[in-house]
Tab-separated table of C-alpha atoms and ligand atoms in Angstrom:
chain	number	residue	atom	x	y	z
A	1	MET	CA	51.813	91.858	122.596
A	2	ARG	CA	53.848	90.703	125.637
A	3	LYS	CA	57.003	89.895	125.657
A	4	ILE	CA	58.480	86.907	128.047
A	5	ILE	CA	61.181	85.557	128.389
A	6	HIS	CA	61.742	81.574	130.286
A	7	ILE	CA	65.100	81.044	131.393
A	8	ASP	CA	66.601	77.729	132.808
A	9	ALA	CA	69.901	76.434	133.644
A	10	ASP	CA	71.498	73.923	131.906
A	11	ALA	CA	72.398	70.763	133.698
A	12	PHE	CA	72.074	72.789	136.532
A	13	TYR	CA	73.434	70.978	139.698
A	14	ALA	CA	76.237	69.667	137.422
A	15	SER	CA	76.936	72.744	135.821
A	16	VAL	CA	77.488	74.235	139.414
A	17	GLU	CA	79.866	71.535	140.081
A	18	GLU	CA	82.109	72.081	136.985
A	19	ARG	CA	82.174	75.592	137.944
A	20	ASP	CA	83.517	74.470	140.754
A	21	ASN	CA	86.150	72.067	140.091
A	22	PRO	CA	86.600	72.200	136.401
A	23	SER	CA	88.329	68.528	136.406
A	24	LEU	CA	84.876	67.480	135.768
A	25	LYS	CA	84.053	69.638	132.978
A	26	HIS	CA	84.927	66.987	130.670
A	27	VAL	CA	84.418	64.089	131.954
A	28	PRO	CA	80.550	62.357	132.415
A	29	LEU	CA	79.767	63.594	135.606
A	30	ALA	CA	76.323	63.152	138.087
A	31	VAL	CA	75.437	64.618	140.179
A	32	GLY	CA	73.114	62.249	142.885
A	33	GLY	CA	73.318	59.411	145.433
A	34	ASN	CA	75.488	56.504	146.122
A	35	PRO	CA	75.861	54.029	142.927
A	36	SER	CA	76.207	51.035	145.013
A	37	GLY	CA	73.005	52.417	147.493
A	38	ARG	CA	69.731	53.176	146.146
A	39	GLY	CA	70.387	56.379	145.273
A	40	VAL	CA	69.556	58.291	142.003
A	41	VAL	CA	70.671	60.923	139.671
A	42	ALA	CA	69.620	64.229	140.436
A	43	THR	CA	71.339	65.471	136.699
A	44	CYS	CA	73.754	64.991	134.685
A	45	ASN	CA	75.749	67.033	132.416
A	46	TYR	CA	75.519	66.592	128.810
A	47	ILE	CA	78.582	64.352	128.560
A	48	ALA	CA	76.691	61.727	130.272
A	49	ARG	CA	73.805	62.436	128.510
A	50	SER	CA	74.893	61.550	125.885
A	51	PHE	CA	75.029	57.958	127.572
A	52	GLY	CA	71.347	57.937	128.253
A	53	VAL	CA	72.025	59.027	131.848
A	54	HIS	CA	69.041	60.934	132.583
A	55	SER	CA	67.141	62.736	136.131
A	56	ALA	CA	65.467	60.417	138.525
A	57	MET	CA	67.655	57.329	137.120
A	58	PRO	CA	68.985	54.815	139.941
A	59	SER	CA	72.680	55.757	139.946
A	60	SER	CA	73.366	52.037	139.518
A	61	HIS	CA	72.042	51.650	136.243
A	62	ALA	CA	73.626	54.707	135.016
A	63	LEU	CA	76.813	53.439	135.932
A	64	ARG	CA	75.830	50.400	133.985
A	65	LEU	CA	75.607	52.746	130.557
A	66	CYS	CA	78.113	54.727	131.547
A	67	PRO	CA	81.014	52.951	133.832
A	68	ASP	CA	83.131	55.985	133.443
A	69	LEU	CA	80.503	58.312	135.134
A	70	ASN	CA	81.919	60.424	138.005
A	71	PHE	CA	79.524	61.119	141.187
A	72	VAL	CA	79.443	63.872	142.841
A	73	LYS	CA	77.076	64.170	146.123
A	74	PRO	CA	74.568	67.470	145.705
A	75	ARG	CA	75.415	71.003	147.245
A	76	PHE	CA	72.554	72.676	147.563
A	77	GLY	CA	73.628	75.593	149.448
A	78	ALA	CA	75.715	76.004	146.871
A	79	TYR	CA	72.891	75.564	144.417
A	80	ARG	CA	70.952	77.893	146.136
A	81	ALA	CA	73.537	80.785	146.382
A	82	ALA	CA	74.040	80.251	142.435
A	83	SER	CA	70.241	80.540	141.975
A	84	GLN	CA	69.818	83.700	143.882
A	85	GLN	CA	72.854	85.367	141.826
A	86	MET	CA	70.833	84.518	138.949
A	87	HIS	CA	67.493	86.075	140.690
A	88	GLU	CA	69.570	89.725	141.159
A	89	ILE	CA	70.258	89.660	137.590
A	90	PHE	CA	67.025	89.130	136.539
A	91	LYS	CA	66.337	92.174	138.722
A	92	ARG	CA	68.672	94.336	136.536
A	93	TYR	CA	65.724	94.034	133.817
A	94	THR	CA	62.428	93.436	135.276
A	95	ARG	CA	60.374	93.325	138.366
A	96	VAL	CA	57.947	90.935	136.886
A	97	ILE	CA	59.745	87.604	137.689
A	98	GLU	CA	57.985	84.362	138.665
A	99	PRO	CA	60.470	81.568	139.972
A	100	LEU	CA	59.196	78.123	138.986
A	101	SER	CA	62.426	76.345	140.954
A	102	LEU	CA	65.854	76.971	141.793
A	103	ASP	CA	67.235	77.070	138.395
A	104	GLU	CA	64.096	78.336	136.821
A	105	ALA	CA	61.644	81.748	135.980
A	106	TYR	CA	59.570	83.750	133.656
A	107	LEU	CA	60.740	87.167	133.368
A	108	ASP	CA	57.862	89.496	131.523
A	109	VAL	CA	59.991	92.703	129.677
A	110	SER	CA	56.986	93.770	128.156
A	111	ASN	CA	57.314	97.310	129.535
A	112	THR	CA	61.091	97.358	129.946
A	113	MET	CA	63.018	99.982	128.464
A	114	HIS	CA	66.518	97.775	128.333
A	115	CYS	CA	68.020	96.683	125.306
A	116	LYS	CA	65.955	99.352	123.490
A	117	GLY	CA	63.067	97.447	124.287
A	118	SER	CA	64.375	93.921	122.844
A	119	ALA	CA	63.579	91.206	124.341
A	120	THR	CA	66.097	88.770	122.291
A	121	LEU	CA	69.205	91.496	123.590
A	122	THR	CA	67.479	91.583	127.137
A	123	ALA	CA	67.551	87.456	126.985
A	124	GLN	CA	70.845	87.315	125.489
A	125	SER	CA	72.636	89.930	127.926
A	126	ILE	CA	71.122	87.585	130.776
A	127	GLN	CA	72.646	84.645	129.513
A	128	ARG	CA	75.898	86.854	129.259
A	129	ASP	CA	75.557	88.222	132.529
A	130	ILE	CA	74.985	84.892	134.213
A	131	ILE	CA	77.983	83.527	132.504
A	132	GLN	CA	80.427	86.224	133.744
A	133	GLU	CA	79.410	86.457	137.562
A	134	VAL	CA	77.522	83.138	138.175
A	135	GLY	CA	79.709	80.634	135.957
A	136	ILE	CA	77.008	78.420	134.071
A	137	SER	CA	75.472	78.504	131.359
A	138	VAL	CA	71.434	79.403	130.661
A	139	SER	CA	68.968	78.202	127.749
A	140	ALA	CA	66.469	81.217	127.351
A	141	GLY	CA	63.335	80.991	125.542
A	142	VAL	CA	61.472	84.346	124.067
A	143	ALA	CA	57.998	84.796	122.913
A	144	PRO	CA	54.469	86.681	123.295
A	145	ASN	CA	53.427	83.859	125.971
A	146	LYS	CA	54.431	81.810	129.074
A	147	PHE	CA	53.735	78.353	127.360
A	148	LEU	CA	55.715	79.069	124.356
A	149	ALA	CA	58.838	81.124	126.074
A	150	LYS	CA	59.326	77.854	128.321
A	151	VAL	CA	59.248	75.605	124.856
A	152	ALA	CA	61.428	77.559	123.397
A	153	SER	CA	64.251	77.877	125.865
A	154	ASP	CA	64.489	74.002	125.629
A	155	TRP	CA	64.518	74.158	122.108
A	156	LYS	CA	68.467	74.936	121.310
A	157	LYS	CA	69.670	73.560	125.051
A	158	PRO	CA	72.778	73.902	126.089
A	159	ALA	CA	73.412	77.477	126.001
A	160	GLY	CA	70.621	78.503	123.528
A	161	LEU	CA	68.674	81.165	122.327
A	162	PHE	CA	65.324	80.683	120.754
A	163	VAL	CA	62.908	83.248	119.544
A	164	ILE	CA	59.347	82.725	118.238
A	165	HIS	CA	57.746	86.151	116.662
A	166	PRO	CA	54.226	86.409	117.216
A	167	LYS	CA	54.065	86.204	113.677
A	168	ASP	CA	55.771	82.220	113.790
A	169	ILE	CA	53.163	81.001	116.630
A	170	ASP	CA	51.001	79.332	114.069
A	171	SER	CA	54.193	77.627	111.621
A	172	PHE	CA	56.088	76.984	114.955
A	173	VAL	CA	53.076	74.630	117.000
A	174	ARG	CA	51.643	73.233	113.729
A	175	LEU	CA	54.500	70.736	114.045
A	176	LEU	CA	54.940	71.109	118.349
A	177	PRO	CA	54.563	67.605	119.225
A	178	VAL	CA	51.702	67.561	122.006
A	179	LYS	CA	54.163	65.868	124.423
A	180	LYS	CA	55.699	69.547	124.920
A	181	ILE	CA	52.747	71.019	126.395
A	182	ASN	CA	52.842	71.629	129.847
A	183	GLY	CA	50.996	69.152	131.560
A	184	VAL	CA	50.600	66.420	129.220
A	185	GLY	CA	52.125	63.500	130.814
A	186	LYS	CA	52.364	59.846	129.953
A	187	VAL	CA	48.655	59.185	130.392
A	188	THR	CA	47.522	62.525	128.505
A	189	GLU	CA	50.254	61.376	126.081
A	190	GLN	CA	48.844	57.989	125.645
A	191	LYS	CA	45.214	58.833	125.974
A	192	LEU	CA	46.021	61.497	122.918
A	193	LYS	CA	47.776	58.968	120.588
A	194	GLU	CA	44.593	56.567	121.442
A	195	MET	CA	42.770	59.223	119.156
A	196	GLY	CA	45.117	59.637	116.403
A	197	ILE	CA	46.802	62.936	118.286
A	198	GLU	CA	50.723	63.344	118.218
A	199	THR	CA	51.285	66.778	117.326
A	200	CYS	CA	49.349	70.451	117.856
A	201	GLU	CA	48.136	70.579	114.572
A	202	ASP	CA	46.247	66.847	114.544
A	203	LEU	CA	44.771	68.166	118.035
A	204	SER	CA	43.289	71.605	116.496
A	205	THR	CA	41.475	69.165	114.259
A	206	PHE	CA	39.386	68.112	117.373
A	207	SER	CA	36.684	70.919	118.816
A	208	GLU	CA	37.277	72.533	122.302
A	209	HIS	CA	33.997	70.671	123.070
A	210	GLU	CA	34.977	67.577	121.938
A	211	LEU	CA	38.512	68.020	123.909
A	212	THR	CA	36.220	69.187	126.913
A	213	GLN	CA	34.271	65.841	126.965
A	214	ARG	CA	37.439	63.502	126.923
A	215	PHE	CA	39.933	65.429	129.107
A	216	GLY	CA	37.092	67.872	131.386
A	217	LYS	CA	38.637	71.290	132.132
A	218	TYR	CA	42.012	70.379	130.571
A	219	GLY	CA	40.694	70.096	127.506
A	220	ARG	CA	39.783	73.319	126.717
A	221	ARG	CA	43.220	74.694	127.737
A	222	LEU	CA	44.372	72.217	125.430
A	223	SER	CA	42.438	73.520	123.002
A	224	GLU	CA	43.913	76.425	123.652
A	225	LEU	CA	47.639	76.136	123.823
A	226	ALA	CA	47.244	73.693	120.433
A	227	ARG	CA	46.999	77.240	118.847
A	228	GLY	CA	49.621	78.791	120.732
A	229	ILE	CA	46.966	80.728	123.051
A	230	ASP	CA	48.139	81.394	126.609
A	231	GLU	CA	46.969	84.069	128.691
A	232	ARG	CA	48.828	83.312	132.165
A	233	VAL	CA	50.181	86.121	133.486
A	234	VAL	CA	54.117	86.161	135.204
A	235	SER	CA	52.684	86.016	138.360
A	236	VAL	CA	55.086	88.021	140.664
A	237	GLU	CA	52.795	87.015	143.847
A	238	ARG	CA	52.694	83.552	143.484
A	239	VAL	CA	53.667	82.529	146.958
A	240	ARG	CA	53.641	78.896	148.138
A	241	LYS	CA	52.109	78.585	151.698
A	242	SER	CA	52.827	74.934	152.403
A	243	LEU	CA	54.513	72.027	150.667
A	244	SER	CA	53.414	68.166	151.167
A	245	THR	CA	53.935	64.973	150.299
A	246	GLU	CA	50.988	61.840	151.135
A	247	THR	CA	50.548	58.226	150.544
A	248	THR	CA	47.555	55.911	150.868
A	249	LEU	CA	49.240	52.661	151.899
A	250	GLU	CA	48.040	49.212	150.023
A	251	ASN	CA	48.442	47.541	153.233
A	252	ASN	CA	47.674	49.452	157.010
A	253	ILE	CA	50.489	49.597	158.590
A	254	GLN	CA	51.047	48.342	162.292
A	255	SER	CA	54.288	49.075	163.648
A	256	THR	CA	56.742	51.968	163.947
A	257	GLU	CA	59.348	50.275	161.742
A	258	GLU	CA	56.556	49.800	159.159
A	259	LEU	CA	56.273	53.364	159.452
A	260	ASP	CA	59.943	54.403	159.778
A	261	LYS	CA	59.844	53.040	156.123
A	262	ILE	CA	57.300	55.005	154.570
A	263	CYS	CA	59.045	58.588	156.168
A	264	LYS	CA	61.932	57.523	154.405
A	265	ASP	CA	60.090	57.462	150.905
A	266	GLN	CA	57.970	60.630	151.843
A	267	TYR	CA	60.831	62.333	153.124
A	268	THR	CA	62.987	61.319	149.898
A	269	GLU	CA	59.656	63.224	147.998
A	270	LEU	CA	59.527	65.875	150.060
A	271	LEU	CA	63.291	66.571	149.064
A	272	LYS	CA	62.702	66.494	145.855
A	273	ARG	CA	59.497	68.874	145.638
A	274	ALA	CA	60.812	71.313	147.591
A	275	GLU	CA	63.170	71.645	144.978
A	276	LYS	CA	60.479	74.075	143.723
A	277	LEU	CA	61.293	76.340	146.854
A	278	LYS	CA	62.257	79.796	145.597
A	279	PRO	CA	65.550	80.865	146.597
A	280	ASP	CA	64.514	83.573	149.380
A	281	GLN	CA	61.396	81.562	151.040
A	282	SER	CA	62.187	79.580	154.853
A	283	ILE	CA	60.787	77.076	156.239
A	284	SER	CA	58.332	77.903	159.474
A	285	ALA	CA	56.872	74.685	160.703
A	286	ARG	CA	57.634	70.969	159.308
A	287	TYR	CA	54.631	68.803	160.195
A	288	VAL	CA	53.352	65.083	159.812
A	289	LYS	CA	49.835	63.413	158.988
A	290	LEU	CA	48.151	60.459	159.700
A	291	LYS	CA	44.684	58.885	158.421
A	292	PHE	CA	43.947	55.508	160.842
A	293	SER	CA	41.978	52.763	159.287
A	294	ASP	CA	38.742	54.080	161.140
A	295	PHE	CA	39.190	57.103	158.693
A	296	THR	CA	40.382	59.370	161.846
A	297	GLN	CA	42.798	61.742	160.734
A	298	THR	CA	45.176	63.683	163.313
A	299	THR	CA	48.229	65.916	162.696
A	300	MET	CA	51.107	67.267	164.407
A	301	GLU	CA	53.593	69.974	163.551
A	302	GLU	CA	56.816	71.257	165.072
A	303	ALA	CA	57.547	74.852	165.047
A	304	LEU	CA	60.600	76.406	162.698
A	305	HIS	CA	62.973	78.787	162.472
A	306	VAL	CA	65.497	78.058	160.005
A	307	GLY	CA	66.247	78.789	156.239
A	308	LEU	CA	65.747	76.322	153.267
A	309	GLU	CA	69.042	74.356	154.957
A	310	SER	CA	67.607	73.058	158.232
A	311	TRP	CA	64.429	71.791	157.583
A	312	GLN	CA	66.388	68.652	156.271
A	313	ASP	CA	66.287	66.151	158.951
A	314	GLU	CA	64.472	62.772	158.387
A	315	ALA	CA	64.621	61.870	162.152
A	316	ALA	CA	62.889	64.693	162.969
A	317	PHE	CA	59.682	63.849	160.715
A	318	SER	CA	59.940	60.256	161.996
A	319	LYS	CA	59.895	61.140	165.463
A	320	LEU	CA	56.639	63.541	164.782
A	321	LEU	CA	55.423	60.633	162.989
A	322	LYS	CA	55.759	58.174	165.860
A	323	THR	CA	54.209	60.816	168.264
A	324	ALA	CA	51.333	61.419	166.541
A	325	TRP	CA	50.672	57.328	165.902
A	326	GLU	CA	51.328	57.130	170.018
A	327	ARG	CA	47.981	58.857	170.246
A	328	LYS	CA	45.963	55.797	168.689
A	329	SER	CA	48.579	53.305	168.267
A	330	ALA	CA	45.499	51.781	165.351
A	331	PRO	CA	46.645	50.827	161.931
A	332	VAL	CA	47.328	53.582	159.681
A	333	ARG	CA	46.426	54.008	155.574
A	334	LEU	CA	47.707	57.415	155.096
A	335	VAL	CA	51.091	59.118	155.723
A	336	GLY	CA	51.957	62.427	154.924
A	337	LEU	CA	54.980	64.640	155.144
A	338	GLY	CA	55.071	68.506	154.987
A	339	LEU	CA	56.591	71.947	155.011
A	340	ARG	CA	55.050	75.348	155.906
A	341	ILE	CA	56.713	78.295	154.217
A	342	GLY	CA	56.862	81.624	154.970
A	343	ASN	CA	59.217	84.035	157.613
A	344	THR	CA	59.258	83.015	161.060
A	345	LYS	CA	60.387	85.199	163.650
A	346	LYS	CA	59.698	82.605	166.373
A	347	ASP	CA	63.301	82.589	167.868
A	348	LYS	CA	62.870	78.421	170.141
A	349	HIS	CA	61.976	75.624	169.165
A	350	GLN	CA	58.276	74.721	170.123
A	351	LEU	CA	56.034	72.099	169.226
A	352	ASP	CA	52.781	72.355	168.777
A	353	LEU	CA	50.335	69.967	168.910
A	354	PHE	CA	47.193	69.724	167.824
A	355	THR	CA	44.490	66.883	166.727
A	356	ASN	CA	41.329	67.100	164.365
B	1	LIG	N1	66.582	68.200	140.217
B	1	LIG	C1	65.998	66.593	140.329
B	1	LIG	N2	65.811	65.936	139.921
B	1	LIG	C2	64.944	65.535	139.036
B	1	LIG	C3	64.879	66.678	138.251
B	1	LIG	C4	65.667	67.755	138.693
B	1	LIG	O1	67.013	66.894	141.691
B	1	LIG	N3	64.282	64.396	138.653
B	1	LIG	C5	67.114	69.176	140.515
B	1	LIG	C6	68.107	69.333	139.056
B	1	LIG	C7	68.972	69.731	138.181
B	1	LIG	C8	67.627	70.670	138.769
B	1	LIG	O2	66.583	70.184	139.355
B	1	LIG	O3	70.069	70.354	137.863
B	1	LIG	C9	67.058	71.733	137.743
B	1	LIG	O4	66.378	70.670	136.892
B	1	LIG	P1	66.229	70.524	135.101
B	1	LIG	O5	64.638	70.002	134.935
B	1	LIG	O6	66.063	72.065	134.814
B	1	LIG	O7	67.143	69.469	134.501
B	1	LIG	P2	68.693	70.619	134.688
B	1	LIG	O8	69.553	71.848	134.461
B	1	LIG	O9	69.965	69.912	135.444
B	1	LIG	O10	69.080	70.275	132.953
B	1	LIG	P3	68.696	70.882	131.590
B	1	LIG	O11	69.560	71.136	130.926
B	1	LIG	O12	67.982	70.112	131.225
B	1	LIG	O13	67.610	71.848	132.283
B	2	LIG	MG1	67.403	73.321	133.712
């Protein structure tokens, strides 16, 4: 039986801001874009949450819900530093660590001798270390697999610890709403609801065969998760090679002005996805992709030699897109932006062009 810990920081960006400016501690706080513009809330503290404010909500709407809401701009460098510190702490307890995003990681502590081999005591010790050394609180879940550990870390947020012992798995999952299952979004939740399924117990009344017929491959996974089974290992190796976003346009675009507008939206999306990068990763290139109305495609790449910080340059993506567009100057049906991830020793910028 494995022992998995899932750690997730509480209101991560907001906690870092409160740490660095304690006057923000007891007031509603949102980290994100300007409420007078088109900004959105990246996250907010728990006081703000009590007003209904949440991540991804337009800042202007958040301000309507909570007129005293304080806004601060994100400081990604500070969040990355906090994330790295957390990671250093994890490494004291196990080498089997899988970071999921800046504020979240799985740890496999099945074979460690720390805390007399107790995963619960290990989780508590990690929580204490992080408060003392990083100055923010995290929640922890302890369980025999990744699925349950992640559900558990969310169970007693903030600053919570929840342990699911092997003997309690059945009784725990029985009452678990299916929307707590990773991968069950609004659409699947609705589909399941139409089948009369709201909890994992409801789900377990359907055979794997029935679920596979209905949901394809994911049906099998659903069937396992509903019984609290998840064999995925905590994977240290999982290294992303690239990260990208793209959109197929409703109407083909023909001008650089329109291209700029799409670039802006896609860039915002890319920023969001880049949050999932691990703290020690670097960006070796930024690239763009265009598909023309005749379905031919072109990509253009610019090699970089930067850390996670300096790729963030909307104008640079826009310039790449324009150069790529000029190759054909034909109507465009798809626009994509991306980053190549890895270490690069290149010591000068270079423009690397290729088409296919
Ligand atoms: N984030 C973001 N945009 C989103 C969601 C999250 O920019 N739509 C950022 C801000 C969060 C961080 O990622 O602080 C971590 O995301 P979480 O989902 O873990 O949310 P929090 O840590 O803020 O709160 P919680 O206590 O619910 O974990
Ligand atoms: Mg979090």
